[in-house]
mmCIF file of C-alpha atoms and ligand atoms in Angstrom:
data_model
loop_
_atom_site.group_PDB
_atom_site.id
_atom_site.type_symbol
_atom_site.label_atom_id
_atom_site.label_comp_id
_atom_site.label_asym_id
_atom_site.label_seq_id
_atom_site.Cartn_x
_atom_site.Cartn_y
_atom_site.Cartn_z
ATOM 1 C CA MET A 1311 74.338 97.448 86.041
ATOM 2 C CA ARG A 1312 75.158 100.943 87.248
ATOM 3 C CA GLU A 1313 78.348 101.863 88.989
ATOM 4 C CA LYS A 1314 76.573 102.544 92.286
ATOM 5 C CA GLU A 1315 75.058 99.050 92.285
ATOM 6 C CA LEU A 1316 78.503 97.519 92.838
ATOM 7 C CA SER A 1317 79.441 96.399 96.352
ATOM 8 C CA ARG A 1318 81.652 98.853 98.204
ATOM 9 C CA ARG A 1319 84.603 96.515 97.738
ATOM 10 C CA LEU A 1320 84.124 96.240 93.997
ATOM 11 C CA HIS A 1321 83.329 99.945 93.664
ATOM 12 C CA ALA A 1322 86.676 100.743 95.342
ATOM 13 C CA ALA A 1323 88.342 98.577 92.657
ATOM 14 C CA PHE A 1324 86.339 100.323 89.921
ATOM 15 C CA LEU A 1325 87.692 103.700 91.085
ATOM 16 C CA LEU A 1326 91.305 102.537 90.806
ATOM 17 C CA VAL A 1327 90.948 101.386 87.202
ATOM 18 C CA ARG A 1328 92.517 103.792 84.679
ATOM 19 C CA GLU A 1329 90.153 105.207 82.068
ATOM 20 C CA GLY A 1330 90.282 104.155 78.368
ATOM 21 C CA ARG A 1331 92.443 101.024 78.874
ATOM 22 C CA THR A 1332 91.813 97.437 77.848
ATOM 23 C CA VAL A 1333 90.923 95.641 81.034
ATOM 24 C CA ALA A 1334 91.379 92.011 81.988
ATOM 25 C CA ASP A 1335 89.472 90.933 85.055
ATOM 26 C CA ILE A 1336 91.204 87.773 86.260
ATOM 27 C CA GLY A 1337 88.960 85.505 88.348
ATOM 28 C CA THR A 1338 85.940 87.504 87.266
ATOM 29 C CA ASP A 1339 83.233 85.097 88.492
ATOM 30 C CA HIS A 1340 80.041 87.162 88.001
ATOM 31 C CA ALA A 1341 81.786 89.773 85.745
ATOM 32 C CA TYR A 1342 80.217 92.648 87.701
ATOM 33 C CA LEU A 1343 83.349 94.765 87.382
ATOM 34 C CA PRO A 1344 83.916 94.520 83.620
ATOM 35 C CA ILE A 1345 80.193 94.996 83.030
ATOM 36 C CA THR A 1346 80.121 98.149 85.135
ATOM 37 C CA LEU A 1347 83.360 99.464 83.654
ATOM 38 C CA VAL A 1348 82.029 99.127 80.097
ATOM 39 C CA LYS A 1349 78.561 100.399 80.922
ATOM 40 C CA SER A 1350 79.937 103.496 82.621
ATOM 41 C CA GLY A 1351 82.118 104.273 79.586
ATOM 42 C CA LYS A 1352 85.337 104.107 81.664
ATOM 43 C CA THR A 1353 86.434 101.071 79.603
ATOM 44 C CA ASP A 1354 85.746 100.385 75.911
ATOM 45 C CA PHE A 1355 86.655 96.732 75.841
ATOM 46 C CA ALA A 1356 87.307 94.160 78.562
ATOM 47 C CA TYR A 1357 88.234 90.517 79.054
ATOM 48 C CA ALA A 1358 86.450 88.620 81.775
ATOM 49 C CA SER A 1359 88.419 85.544 82.626
ATOM 50 C CA ASP A 1360 88.177 82.685 85.058
ATOM 51 C CA ILE A 1361 89.730 79.266 85.737
ATOM 52 C CA GLY A 1362 86.291 77.749 86.505
ATOM 53 C CA LYS A 1363 83.610 76.826 83.984
ATOM 54 C CA GLY A 1364 80.829 77.577 86.481
ATOM 55 C CA PRO A 1365 82.014 81.111 87.290
ATOM 56 C CA LEU A 1366 82.611 81.811 83.586
ATOM 57 C CA ALA A 1367 79.102 80.596 82.730
ATOM 58 C CA ARG A 1368 77.779 83.063 85.384
ATOM 59 C CA ALA A 1369 79.882 85.809 83.775
ATOM 60 C CA GLU A 1370 78.610 84.971 80.289
ATOM 61 C CA GLU A 1371 74.996 85.072 81.502
ATOM 62 C CA ASN A 1372 75.410 88.485 83.128
ATOM 63 C CA ILE A 1373 77.274 89.881 80.104
ATOM 64 C CA LYS A 1374 74.468 88.658 77.791
ATOM 65 C CA LYS A 1375 71.817 90.163 80.048
ATOM 66 C CA ALA A 1376 73.670 93.485 79.979
ATOM 67 C CA GLY A 1377 73.826 93.267 76.127
ATOM 68 C CA LEU A 1378 77.615 93.571 76.187
ATOM 69 C CA ASN A 1379 78.709 90.493 74.220
ATOM 70 C CA GLU A 1380 80.552 92.723 71.707
ATOM 71 C CA LYS A 1381 82.415 94.639 74.356
ATOM 72 C CA ILE A 1382 83.401 91.915 76.883
ATOM 73 C CA LYS A 1383 85.082 88.735 75.851
ATOM 74 C CA THR A 1384 85.056 85.793 78.291
ATOM 75 C CA VAL A 1385 88.140 83.577 78.523
ATOM 76 C CA LEU A 1386 88.454 80.265 80.324
ATOM 77 C CA THR A 1387 92.014 80.207 81.562
ATOM 78 C CA ASP A 1388 94.268 79.759 84.586
ATOM 79 C CA GLY A 1389 95.837 83.087 85.519
ATOM 80 C CA ALA A 1390 96.763 85.978 83.265
ATOM 81 C CA ALA A 1391 99.505 84.649 80.950
ATOM 82 C CA VAL A 1392 97.316 84.576 77.867
ATOM 83 C CA PHE A 1393 96.664 88.328 78.068
ATOM 84 C CA ASP A 1394 100.274 89.283 77.144
ATOM 85 C CA THR A 1395 99.825 92.090 74.473
ATOM 86 C CA LEU A 1396 96.058 91.962 74.838
ATOM 87 C CA ALA A 1397 95.404 94.104 77.946
ATOM 88 C CA ASP A 1398 97.191 96.777 79.936
ATOM 89 C CA GLU A 1399 94.897 97.098 82.952
ATOM 90 C CA PHE A 1400 94.534 94.022 85.166
ATOM 91 C CA ILE A 1401 92.119 93.459 88.047
ATOM 92 C CA ILE A 1402 92.792 90.512 90.370
ATOM 93 C CA ALA A 1403 90.229 90.669 93.175
ATOM 94 C CA GLY A 1404 88.568 88.494 95.725
ATOM 95 C CA MET A 1405 91.388 85.892 96.064
ATOM 96 C CA GLY A 1406 94.054 85.168 98.662
ATOM 97 C CA GLY A 1407 97.180 87.356 98.559
ATOM 98 C CA GLU A 1408 99.499 84.484 97.717
ATOM 99 C CA LEU A 1409 97.296 83.272 94.861
ATOM 100 C CA ILE A 1410 97.219 86.820 93.512
ATOM 101 C CA PHE A 1411 101.032 86.943 93.522
ATOM 102 C CA ASP A 1412 101.207 83.463 91.941
ATOM 103 C CA ILE A 1413 99.026 84.737 89.061
ATOM 104 C CA ILE A 1414 101.305 87.832 88.689
ATOM 105 C CA SER A 1415 104.514 85.800 88.800
ATOM 106 C CA ARG A 1416 103.193 83.473 86.009
ATOM 107 C CA ALA A 1417 102.618 86.514 83.779
ATOM 108 C CA PRO A 1418 106.136 87.953 83.385
ATOM 109 C CA PHE A 1419 104.913 90.620 80.908
ATOM 110 C CA MET A 1420 103.466 92.390 83.965
ATOM 111 C CA LYS A 1421 107.010 93.524 84.732
ATOM 112 C CA ASN A 1422 106.323 96.572 82.649
ATOM 113 C CA PRO A 1423 105.729 100.090 84.077
ATOM 114 C CA ASP A 1424 102.936 100.673 81.490
ATOM 115 C CA ILE A 1425 100.856 97.901 82.966
ATOM 116 C CA HIS A 1426 98.623 98.704 85.898
ATOM 117 C CA LEU A 1427 97.422 96.159 88.451
ATOM 118 C CA VAL A 1428 94.368 96.627 90.674
ATOM 119 C CA LEU A 1429 94.683 94.019 93.446
ATOM 120 C CA GLN A 1430 92.202 93.155 96.179
ATOM 121 C CA PRO A 1431 93.478 90.344 98.463
ATOM 122 C CA MET A 1432 90.965 88.650 100.770
ATOM 123 C CA THR A 1433 93.720 87.203 102.958
ATOM 124 C CA LYS A 1434 97.483 87.344 103.469
ATOM 125 C CA VAL A 1435 97.685 91.083 102.772
ATOM 126 C CA PRO A 1436 101.126 91.442 104.422
ATOM 127 C CA ALA A 1437 102.496 88.521 102.443
ATOM 128 C CA LEU A 1438 101.277 90.125 99.201
ATOM 129 C CA ARG A 1439 102.889 93.489 100.110
ATOM 130 C CA ARG A 1440 106.134 91.711 100.806
ATOM 131 C CA LEU A 1441 106.069 89.659 97.587
ATOM 132 C CA LEU A 1442 105.314 92.697 95.472
ATOM 133 C CA ALA A 1443 108.135 94.720 97.072
ATOM 134 C CA GLU A 1444 110.686 91.910 96.780
ATOM 135 C CA ASN A 1445 109.882 91.522 93.122
ATOM 136 C CA GLY A 1446 110.068 95.160 92.039
ATOM 137 C CA PHE A 1447 106.388 96.054 92.135
ATOM 138 C CA ASN A 1448 105.494 99.359 93.752
ATOM 139 C CA ILE A 1449 102.167 99.870 95.552
ATOM 140 C CA GLU A 1450 101.561 103.501 94.530
ATOM 141 C CA LYS A 1451 98.249 103.687 96.359
ATOM 142 C CA GLU A 1452 96.185 101.680 98.844
ATOM 143 C CA THR A 1453 92.510 102.103 99.675
ATOM 144 C CA LEU A 1454 90.738 100.552 102.649
ATOM 145 C CA VAL A 1455 87.012 99.923 102.424
ATOM 146 C CA SER A 1456 84.547 98.471 104.890
ATOM 147 C CA GLU A 1457 81.710 96.153 103.925
ATOM 148 C CA ASP A 1458 79.518 93.909 106.124
ATOM 149 C CA GLY A 1459 81.841 94.476 109.101
ATOM 150 C CA LYS A 1460 85.007 93.438 107.178
ATOM 151 C CA VAL A 1461 87.787 95.764 106.018
ATOM 152 C CA TYR A 1462 89.220 95.121 102.595
ATOM 153 C CA THR A 1463 92.527 96.420 101.177
ATOM 154 C CA LEU A 1464 92.804 97.515 97.560
ATOM 155 C CA MET A 1465 96.126 98.169 95.884
ATOM 156 C CA SER A 1466 97.099 100.150 92.790
ATOM 157 C CA VAL A 1467 100.379 98.669 91.609
ATOM 158 C CA TYR A 1468 102.991 99.314 88.892
ATOM 159 C CA PHE A 1469 106.298 97.586 88.189
ATOM 160 C CA ASP A 1470 109.271 99.873 88.720
ATOM 161 C CA GLY A 1471 112.024 97.260 89.076
ATOM 162 C CA LYS A 1472 113.165 98.516 92.472
ATOM 163 C CA LYS A 1473 113.365 95.520 94.765
ATOM 164 C CA ARG A 1474 112.610 96.279 98.428
ATOM 165 C CA GLU A 1475 112.749 94.243 101.628
ATOM 166 C CA LEU A 1476 109.870 95.118 103.932
ATOM 167 C CA THR A 1477 110.095 94.697 107.677
ATOM 168 C CA ASP A 1478 107.294 92.754 109.385
ATOM 169 C CA TYR A 1479 105.921 96.081 110.579
ATOM 170 C CA GLU A 1480 105.905 97.643 107.125
ATOM 171 C CA ALA A 1481 104.314 94.533 105.627
ATOM 172 C CA VAL A 1482 101.537 94.543 108.265
ATOM 173 C CA VAL A 1483 100.640 98.263 108.483
ATOM 174 C CA GLY A 1484 100.922 99.251 104.817
ATOM 175 C CA ASP A 1485 100.490 102.927 103.923
ATOM 176 C CA VAL A 1486 99.839 104.394 107.367
ATOM 177 C CA GLU A 1487 100.093 108.013 106.261
ATOM 178 C CA ASN A 1488 97.261 107.830 103.725
ATOM 179 C CA ALA A 1489 95.116 105.097 105.236
ATOM 180 C CA ASP A 1490 91.661 105.717 106.696
ATOM 181 C CA LYS A 1491 92.723 105.547 110.348
ATOM 182 C CA GLU A 1492 89.461 104.069 111.625
ATOM 183 C CA LEU A 1493 89.647 101.168 109.125
ATOM 184 C CA LEU A 1494 93.347 100.642 109.657
ATOM 185 C CA MET A 1495 92.706 100.561 113.417
ATOM 186 C CA LYS A 1496 90.263 97.644 112.850
ATOM 187 C CA ILE A 1497 92.914 95.777 110.849
ATOM 188 C CA LEU A 1498 95.579 96.398 113.459
ATOM 189 C CA GLU A 1499 93.315 95.183 116.284
ATOM 190 C CA GLY A 1500 92.946 91.905 114.368
ATOM 191 C CA VAL A 1501 96.689 91.703 113.885
ATOM 192 C CA ILE A 1502 97.287 92.200 117.626
ATOM 193 C CA TYR A 1503 94.689 89.530 118.420
ATOM 194 C CA ASP A 1504 96.485 87.057 116.151
ATOM 195 C CA LEU A 1505 99.883 87.984 117.537
ATOM 196 C CA ASP A 1506 98.631 87.474 121.107
ATOM 197 C CA LYS A 1507 97.535 83.935 120.150
ATOM 198 C CA LYS A 1508 100.951 83.221 118.587
ATOM 199 C CA ILE A 1509 102.869 84.681 121.511
ATOM 200 C CA LYS A 1510 100.930 82.836 124.263
ATOM 201 C CA GLY A 1511 103.122 80.254 125.940
ATOM 202 C CA LYS A 1512 105.830 80.574 123.297
ATOM 203 C CA ASN A 1513 109.203 82.274 123.203
ATOM 204 C CA ALA A 1514 108.417 84.638 120.303
ATOM 205 C CA PRO A 1515 110.591 87.756 120.666
ATOM 206 C CA GLU A 1516 109.937 88.870 117.023
ATOM 207 C CA ASP A 1517 106.169 88.701 117.490
ATOM 208 C CA VAL A 1518 106.420 90.529 120.825
ATOM 209 C CA ALA A 1519 108.497 93.336 119.238
ATOM 210 C CA LEU A 1520 106.031 93.619 116.329
ATOM 211 C CA LYS A 1521 103.073 93.761 118.711
ATOM 212 C CA GLU A 1522 104.773 96.504 120.759
ATOM 213 C CA LYS A 1523 105.520 98.536 117.646
ATOM 214 C CA ILE A 1524 101.905 98.304 116.451
ATOM 215 C CA GLU A 1525 100.637 99.215 119.933
ATOM 216 C CA ALA A 1526 102.945 102.232 119.954
ATOM 217 C CA LEU A 1527 101.581 103.266 116.556
ATOM 218 C CA ILE A 1528 97.935 103.074 117.694
ATOM 219 C CA LYS A 1529 98.712 105.087 120.789
ATOM 220 C CA THR A 1530 99.856 108.032 118.664
ATOM 221 C CA LYS A 1531 97.621 111.062 118.195
ATOM 222 C CA ARG A 1532 96.512 110.157 114.683
ATOM 223 C CA PHE A 1533 94.619 107.203 116.073
ATOM 224 C CA ALA A 1534 93.401 109.122 119.164
ATOM 225 C CA GLN A 1535 89.684 109.125 118.297
ATOM 226 C CA TYR A 1536 89.543 105.380 117.537
ATOM 227 C CA THR A 1537 91.076 103.952 120.669
ATOM 228 C CA LYS A 1538 90.587 104.355 124.404
ATOM 229 C CA CYS A 1539 94.203 104.005 125.398
ATOM 230 C CA ASN A 1540 95.873 107.027 123.742
ATOM 231 C CA GLU A 1541 98.191 109.744 124.994
HETATM 232 C C1 LIG B 2197 85.784 84.768 95.117
HETATM 233 S S1 LIG B 2197 85.794 84.891 93.416
HETATM 234 C C2 LIG B 2197 86.070 86.613 93.203
HETATM 235 C C3 LIG B 2197 85.224 87.192 92.062
HETATM 236 C C4 LIG B 2197 85.479 88.661 91.769
HETATM 237 N N1 LIG B 2197 86.797 88.881 91.247
HETATM 238 C C5 LIG B 2197 85.234 89.475 92.991
HETATM 239 O O1 LIG B 2197 86.223 90.017 93.533
HETATM 240 O O2 LIG B 2197 84.098 89.629 93.404
HETATM 241 C C6 LIG B 2197 87.336 84.191 92.981
HETATM 242 C C7 LIG B 2197 87.324 83.727 91.505
HETATM 243 O O3 LIG B 2197 88.698 83.516 91.142
HETATM 244 C C8 LIG B 2197 88.735 82.358 90.293
HETATM 245 N N2 LIG B 2197 90.123 81.861 90.258
HETATM 246 C C9 LIG B 2197 90.758 81.209 91.254
HETATM 247 N N3 LIG B 2197 92.012 80.897 90.868
HETATM 248 C C10 LIG B 2197 92.155 81.386 89.602
HETATM 249 C C11 LIG B 2197 93.184 81.356 88.616
HETATM 250 N N4 LIG B 2197 94.375 80.769 88.896
HETATM 251 N N5 LIG B 2197 92.994 81.910 87.435
HETATM 252 C C12 LIG B 2197 91.811 82.485 87.147
HETATM 253 N N6 LIG B 2197 90.761 82.554 87.995
HETATM 254 C C13 LIG B 2197 90.932 81.995 89.225
HETATM 255 C C14 LIG B 2197 87.700 81.430 90.898
HETATM 256 O O4 LIG B 2197 87.240 80.467 90.001
HETATM 257 C C15 LIG B 2197 86.619 82.395 91.353
HETATM 258 O O5 LIG B 2197 85.619 82.566 90.343
#
């Protein structure tokens, strides 16, 4: 498989992986990422792991087809704990944000600035940002990517030990400065829609304040071309 054959979501994860590291792809399923990383030469050796026998059998089949049995080892395991001392580059993609953090918290060796995490939550992105911040993990970079009408968030994360409390606003909007504004706008529209549903008929001052703050953000000039109601 060539790099350009990856989906946009997985290709965005590929780009965040550091070169020349030993990669562990946790919850690999089809193993597309480790296969592409090794084929491209970005990675010499990778682990493709999964909790499920079915997904791991799929991974094994694809690895065999790619002729990479010597370069990618499959591991049937729950989470990442067994990779202590084995890998220094971890990909955890295509799972809910809380499950991703559960996997991280059960692998305490990840509290090491030399270890790099590439995370791609499918849901609960604000919850994941908050859990990372509260536990001393720094999101040094975020990428947004759009595929089949959905916007995905990818995170490049290192442990720095500095524990931070995020406000609801910070947890929801992420890295506003560097984000693709068109894609962030799509995410924020969804957040406002969900907040409206929560607010309806309820006394929810915190949700109202959060909604107003997000609306104020998307009325600023940097979002001007993506919304009709700007200054
Ligand atoms: C939707 S697939 C994502 C596959 C691939 N990472 C991607 O992003 O396209 C999620 C995979 O995570 C695996 N998984 C779920 N919980 C896991 C855990 N605790 N440890 C390892 N793998 C897990 C599932 O078996 C499934 O194969």
